[in-house]
Tab-separated table of C-alpha atoms in Angstrom:
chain	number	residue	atom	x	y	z
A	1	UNK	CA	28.896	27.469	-33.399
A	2	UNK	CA	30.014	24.238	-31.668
A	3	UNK	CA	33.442	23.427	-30.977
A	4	UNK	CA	35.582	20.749	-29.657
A	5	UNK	CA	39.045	21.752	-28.590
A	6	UNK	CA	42.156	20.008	-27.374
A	7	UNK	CA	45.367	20.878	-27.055
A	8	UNK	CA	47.032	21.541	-30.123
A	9	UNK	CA	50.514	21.326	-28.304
A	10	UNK	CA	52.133	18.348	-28.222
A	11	UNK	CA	52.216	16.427	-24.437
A	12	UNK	CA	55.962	15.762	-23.850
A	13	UNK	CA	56.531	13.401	-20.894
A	14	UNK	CA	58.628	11.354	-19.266
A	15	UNK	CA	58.257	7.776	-18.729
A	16	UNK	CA	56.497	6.824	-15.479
A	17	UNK	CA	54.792	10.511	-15.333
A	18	UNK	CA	50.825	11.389	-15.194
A	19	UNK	CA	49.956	12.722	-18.754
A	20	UNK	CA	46.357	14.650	-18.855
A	21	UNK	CA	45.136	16.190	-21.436
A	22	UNK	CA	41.701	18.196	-22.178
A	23	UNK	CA	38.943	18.334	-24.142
A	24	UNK	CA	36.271	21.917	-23.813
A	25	UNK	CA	33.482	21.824	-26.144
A	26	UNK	CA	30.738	24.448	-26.434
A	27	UNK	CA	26.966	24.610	-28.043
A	28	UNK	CA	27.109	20.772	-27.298
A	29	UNK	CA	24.800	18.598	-25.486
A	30	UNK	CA	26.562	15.128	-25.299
A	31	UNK	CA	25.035	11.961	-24.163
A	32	UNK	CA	28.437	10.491	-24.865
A	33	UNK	CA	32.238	11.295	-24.962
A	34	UNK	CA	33.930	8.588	-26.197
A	35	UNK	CA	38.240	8.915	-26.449
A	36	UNK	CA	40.561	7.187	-29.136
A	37	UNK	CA	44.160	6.774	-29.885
A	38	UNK	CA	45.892	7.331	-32.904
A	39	UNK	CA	48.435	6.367	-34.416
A	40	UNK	CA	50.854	7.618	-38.035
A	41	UNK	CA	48.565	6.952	-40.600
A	42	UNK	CA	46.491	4.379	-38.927
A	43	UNK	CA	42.611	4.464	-37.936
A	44	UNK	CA	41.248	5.608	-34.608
A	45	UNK	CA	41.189	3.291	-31.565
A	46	UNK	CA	38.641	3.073	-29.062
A	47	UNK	CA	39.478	3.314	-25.459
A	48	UNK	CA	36.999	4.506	-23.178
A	49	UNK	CA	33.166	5.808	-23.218
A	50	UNK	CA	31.795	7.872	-20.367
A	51	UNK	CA	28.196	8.882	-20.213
A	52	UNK	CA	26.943	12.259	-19.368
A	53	UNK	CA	25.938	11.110	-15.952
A	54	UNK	CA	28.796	9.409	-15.204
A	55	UNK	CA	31.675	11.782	-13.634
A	56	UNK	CA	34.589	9.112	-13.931
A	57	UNK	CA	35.876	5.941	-16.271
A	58	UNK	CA	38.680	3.996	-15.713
A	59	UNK	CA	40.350	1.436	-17.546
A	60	UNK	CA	43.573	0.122	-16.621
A	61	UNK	CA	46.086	2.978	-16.335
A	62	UNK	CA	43.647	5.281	-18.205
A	63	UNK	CA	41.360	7.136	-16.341
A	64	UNK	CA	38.270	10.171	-17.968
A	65	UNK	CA	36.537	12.471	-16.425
A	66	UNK	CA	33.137	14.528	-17.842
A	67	UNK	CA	32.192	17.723	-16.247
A	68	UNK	CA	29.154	18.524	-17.808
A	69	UNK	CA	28.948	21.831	-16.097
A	70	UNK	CA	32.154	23.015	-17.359
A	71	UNK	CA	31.645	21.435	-20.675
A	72	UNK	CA	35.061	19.194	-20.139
A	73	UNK	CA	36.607	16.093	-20.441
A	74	UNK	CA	39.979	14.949	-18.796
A	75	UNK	CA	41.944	11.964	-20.006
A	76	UNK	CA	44.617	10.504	-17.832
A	77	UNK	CA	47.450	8.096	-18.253
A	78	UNK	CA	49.104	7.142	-15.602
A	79	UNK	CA	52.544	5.816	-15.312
A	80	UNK	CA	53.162	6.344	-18.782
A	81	UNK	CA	55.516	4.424	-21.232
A	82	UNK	CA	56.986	4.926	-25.090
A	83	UNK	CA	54.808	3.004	-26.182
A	84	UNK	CA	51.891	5.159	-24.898
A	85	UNK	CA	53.046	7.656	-27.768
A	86	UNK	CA	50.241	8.508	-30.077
A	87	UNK	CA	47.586	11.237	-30.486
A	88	UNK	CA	44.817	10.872	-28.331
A	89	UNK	CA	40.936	11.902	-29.686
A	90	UNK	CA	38.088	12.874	-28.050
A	91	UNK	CA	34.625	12.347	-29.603
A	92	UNK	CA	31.107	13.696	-28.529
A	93	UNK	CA	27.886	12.224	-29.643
A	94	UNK	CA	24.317	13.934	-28.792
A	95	UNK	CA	20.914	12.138	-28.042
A	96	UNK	CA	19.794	13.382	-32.203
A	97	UNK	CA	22.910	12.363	-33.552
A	98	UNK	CA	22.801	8.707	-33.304
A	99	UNK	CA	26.432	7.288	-35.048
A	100	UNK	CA	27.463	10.602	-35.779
A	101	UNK	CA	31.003	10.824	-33.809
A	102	UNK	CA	32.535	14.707	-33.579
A	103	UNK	CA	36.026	14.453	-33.422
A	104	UNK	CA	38.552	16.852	-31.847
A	105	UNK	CA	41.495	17.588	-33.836
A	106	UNK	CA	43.647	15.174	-31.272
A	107	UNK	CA	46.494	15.833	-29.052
A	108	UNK	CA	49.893	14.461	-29.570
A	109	UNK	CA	51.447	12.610	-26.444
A	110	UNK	CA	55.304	11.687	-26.488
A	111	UNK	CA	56.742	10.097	-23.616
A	112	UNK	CA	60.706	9.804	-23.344
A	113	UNK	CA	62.583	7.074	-21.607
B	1	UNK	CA	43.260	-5.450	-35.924
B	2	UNK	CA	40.054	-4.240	-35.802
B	3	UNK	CA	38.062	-6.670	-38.084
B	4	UNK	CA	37.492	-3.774	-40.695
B	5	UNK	CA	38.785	-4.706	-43.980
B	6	UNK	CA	39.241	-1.884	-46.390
B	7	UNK	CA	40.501	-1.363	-49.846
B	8	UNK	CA	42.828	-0.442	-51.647
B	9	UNK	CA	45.490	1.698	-48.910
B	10	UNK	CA	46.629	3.930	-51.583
B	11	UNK	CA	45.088	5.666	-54.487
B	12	UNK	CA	46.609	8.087	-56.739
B	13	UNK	CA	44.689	9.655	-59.508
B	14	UNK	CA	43.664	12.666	-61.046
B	15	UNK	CA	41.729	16.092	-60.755
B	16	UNK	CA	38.436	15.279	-62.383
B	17	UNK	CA	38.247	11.341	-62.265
B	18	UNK	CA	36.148	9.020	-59.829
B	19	UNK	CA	36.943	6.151	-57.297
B	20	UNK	CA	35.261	3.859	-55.314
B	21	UNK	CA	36.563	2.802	-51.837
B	22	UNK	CA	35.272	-0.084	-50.605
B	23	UNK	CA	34.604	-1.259	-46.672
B	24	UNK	CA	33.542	-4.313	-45.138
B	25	UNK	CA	32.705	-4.583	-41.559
B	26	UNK	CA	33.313	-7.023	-38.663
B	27	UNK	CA	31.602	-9.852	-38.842
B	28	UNK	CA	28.462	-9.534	-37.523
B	29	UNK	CA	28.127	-5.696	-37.348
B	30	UNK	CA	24.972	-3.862	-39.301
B	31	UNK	CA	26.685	-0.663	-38.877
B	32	UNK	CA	29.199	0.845	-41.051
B	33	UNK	CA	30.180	4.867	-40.891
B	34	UNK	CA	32.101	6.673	-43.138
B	35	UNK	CA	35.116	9.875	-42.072
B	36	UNK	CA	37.249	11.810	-43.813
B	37	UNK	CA	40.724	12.918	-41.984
B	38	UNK	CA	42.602	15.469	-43.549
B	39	UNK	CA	45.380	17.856	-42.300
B	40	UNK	CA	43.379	20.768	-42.001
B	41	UNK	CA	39.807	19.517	-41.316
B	42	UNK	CA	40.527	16.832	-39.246
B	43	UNK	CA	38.290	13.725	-38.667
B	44	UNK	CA	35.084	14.448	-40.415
B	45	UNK	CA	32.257	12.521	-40.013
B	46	UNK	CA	30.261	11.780	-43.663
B	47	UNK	CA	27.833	9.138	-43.438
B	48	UNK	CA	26.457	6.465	-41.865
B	49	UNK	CA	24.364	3.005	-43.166
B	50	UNK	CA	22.395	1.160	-40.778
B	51	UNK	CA	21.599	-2.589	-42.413
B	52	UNK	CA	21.514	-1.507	-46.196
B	53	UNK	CA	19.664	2.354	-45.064
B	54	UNK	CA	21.299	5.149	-44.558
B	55	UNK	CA	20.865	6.379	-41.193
B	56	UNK	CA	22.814	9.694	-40.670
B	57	UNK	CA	24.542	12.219	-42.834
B	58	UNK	CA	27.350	14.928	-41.760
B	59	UNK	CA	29.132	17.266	-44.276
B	60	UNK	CA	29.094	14.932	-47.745
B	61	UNK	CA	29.599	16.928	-50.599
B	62	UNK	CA	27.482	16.444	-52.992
B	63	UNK	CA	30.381	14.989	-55.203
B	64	UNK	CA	30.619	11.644	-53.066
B	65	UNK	CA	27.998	9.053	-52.664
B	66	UNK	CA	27.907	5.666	-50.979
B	67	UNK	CA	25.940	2.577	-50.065
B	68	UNK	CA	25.722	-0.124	-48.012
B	69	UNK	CA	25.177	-3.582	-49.692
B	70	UNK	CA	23.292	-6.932	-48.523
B	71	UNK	CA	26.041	-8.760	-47.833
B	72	UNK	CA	26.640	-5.467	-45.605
B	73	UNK	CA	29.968	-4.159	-47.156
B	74	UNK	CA	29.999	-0.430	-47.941
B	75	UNK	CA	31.287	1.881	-50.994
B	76	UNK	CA	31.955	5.387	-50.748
B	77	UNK	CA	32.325	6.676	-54.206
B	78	UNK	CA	34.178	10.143	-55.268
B	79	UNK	CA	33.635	11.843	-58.066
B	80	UNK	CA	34.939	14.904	-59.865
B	81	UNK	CA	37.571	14.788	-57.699
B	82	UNK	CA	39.329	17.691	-56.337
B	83	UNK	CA	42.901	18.723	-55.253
B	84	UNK	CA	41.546	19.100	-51.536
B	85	UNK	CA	39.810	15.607	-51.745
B	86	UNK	CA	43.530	14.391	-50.999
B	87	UNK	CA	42.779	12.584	-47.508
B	88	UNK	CA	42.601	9.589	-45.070
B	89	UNK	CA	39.437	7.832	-45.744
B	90	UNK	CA	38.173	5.619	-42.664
B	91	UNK	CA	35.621	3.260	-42.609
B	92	UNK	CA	34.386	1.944	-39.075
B	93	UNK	CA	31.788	-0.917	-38.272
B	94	UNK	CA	29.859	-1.103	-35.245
B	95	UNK	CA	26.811	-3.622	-34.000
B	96	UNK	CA	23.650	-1.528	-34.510
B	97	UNK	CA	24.815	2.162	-34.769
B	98	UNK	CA	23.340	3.237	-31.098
B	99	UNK	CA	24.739	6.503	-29.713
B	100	UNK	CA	26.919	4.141	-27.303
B	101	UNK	CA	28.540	1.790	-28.815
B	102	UNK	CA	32.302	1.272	-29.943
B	103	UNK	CA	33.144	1.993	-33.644
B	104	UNK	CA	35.919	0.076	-35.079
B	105	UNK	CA	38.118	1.781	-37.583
B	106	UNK	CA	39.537	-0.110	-40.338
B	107	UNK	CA	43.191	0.867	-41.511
B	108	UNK	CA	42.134	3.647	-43.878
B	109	UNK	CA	42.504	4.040	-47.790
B	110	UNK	CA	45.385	7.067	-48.600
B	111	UNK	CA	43.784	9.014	-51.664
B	112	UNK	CA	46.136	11.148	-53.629
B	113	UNK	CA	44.690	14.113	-56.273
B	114	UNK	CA	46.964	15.142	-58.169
């Protein structure tokens, strides 16, 4: 069946630190992997789309990798801050699934002062 | 803000009863997808409406319907609601629905079965 997995564990880090976090999917072919952020009770918002052919993204201090080989995803902020606290999701989208977003169940950063 | 209007935040009603949220999308997108985001399931895609057609489908029960309008707004309508309907409803807008654009979430409507 597919799957996308993150890290149910929440990412506590301190201020200024590298957080990464992961996303491993199986039984998916994505064209796309797009990643949001999250806040309490708030929608989804976009931050960065790589392609399947692309290996890196950056934007600002966020920075996504695809392996499509080992069917992974790495999202990186760097020199973190407070207000960087938030879940972070990663979405896949195949070729026949035009629109159709598949969401991870997120992964909870908190970064201390 | 992400241009995505939708309404009302908070709904509380009933086992057995129907609602209607309603979405309208940034101005000037054709797009508008529907999601579900609930504690256990997560964010769920339902459907999607490209220009007044519905374009893709994900795991709608049968229960819940929507459409897209001409003047492009959207209504996702529950009915015979259930205890686990309780959720986070999301609405999000894009240009054209193509596989690589950005969707833009609205704030969500909070629906309450009780």
């Amino acid at each position: 069946s597919q799957k996308i997995e993150q890290n149910s564990e929440a990412l506590n880090i301190q201020e200024g630190k590298t957080a990464t976090l992961t996303c491993n999917y199986t039984n998916y072919s994505p064209a796309y992997l797009q990643w949001y952020r999250q806040d309490p009770g708030r929608g989804p918002v976009f931050l960065l789309l790589i392609r399947e052919n692309e290996k890196e993204k950056r934007k600002e201090r966020l920075k996504v990798t695809f392996d499509t080989t080992l069917k992974q995803s790495l999202f990186h902020i760097t020199a973190s801050q407070p207000a960087d606290s938030a879940t972070y999701l990663c979405a896949l989208m195949t070729t026949d699934s035009w629109g159709k977003l598949q969401f991870g169940a997120g992964t909870q950063v908190v970064v201390t002062p | 803000d992400s241009g995505v209007t939708q309404t009302p935040k908070h709904l509380i009603t009933a086992t057995g009863q129907r609602v209607t949220l309603r979405c309208s999308p940034r101005s000037g997108d054709l797009s508008v997808y529907w999601y579900q985001q609930s504690l256990d399931q997560g964010l769920q895609f339902l459907i999607q409406y490209y220009n007044g057609e519905e374009r893709a489908k994900g795991n709608i029960l049968e229960r819940f319907s929507a459409q897209q309008f001409p003047d492009l707004h959207s209504e996702l309508n529950l009915s015979s609601l259930e205890l686990g309907d309780s959720a986070l409803y999301f609405c999000a807008s894009s240009a054209s629905g193509g596989a690589s654009e950005t969707q833009y979430f609205g704030p969500g409507t909070r629906l309450l079965v009780l």
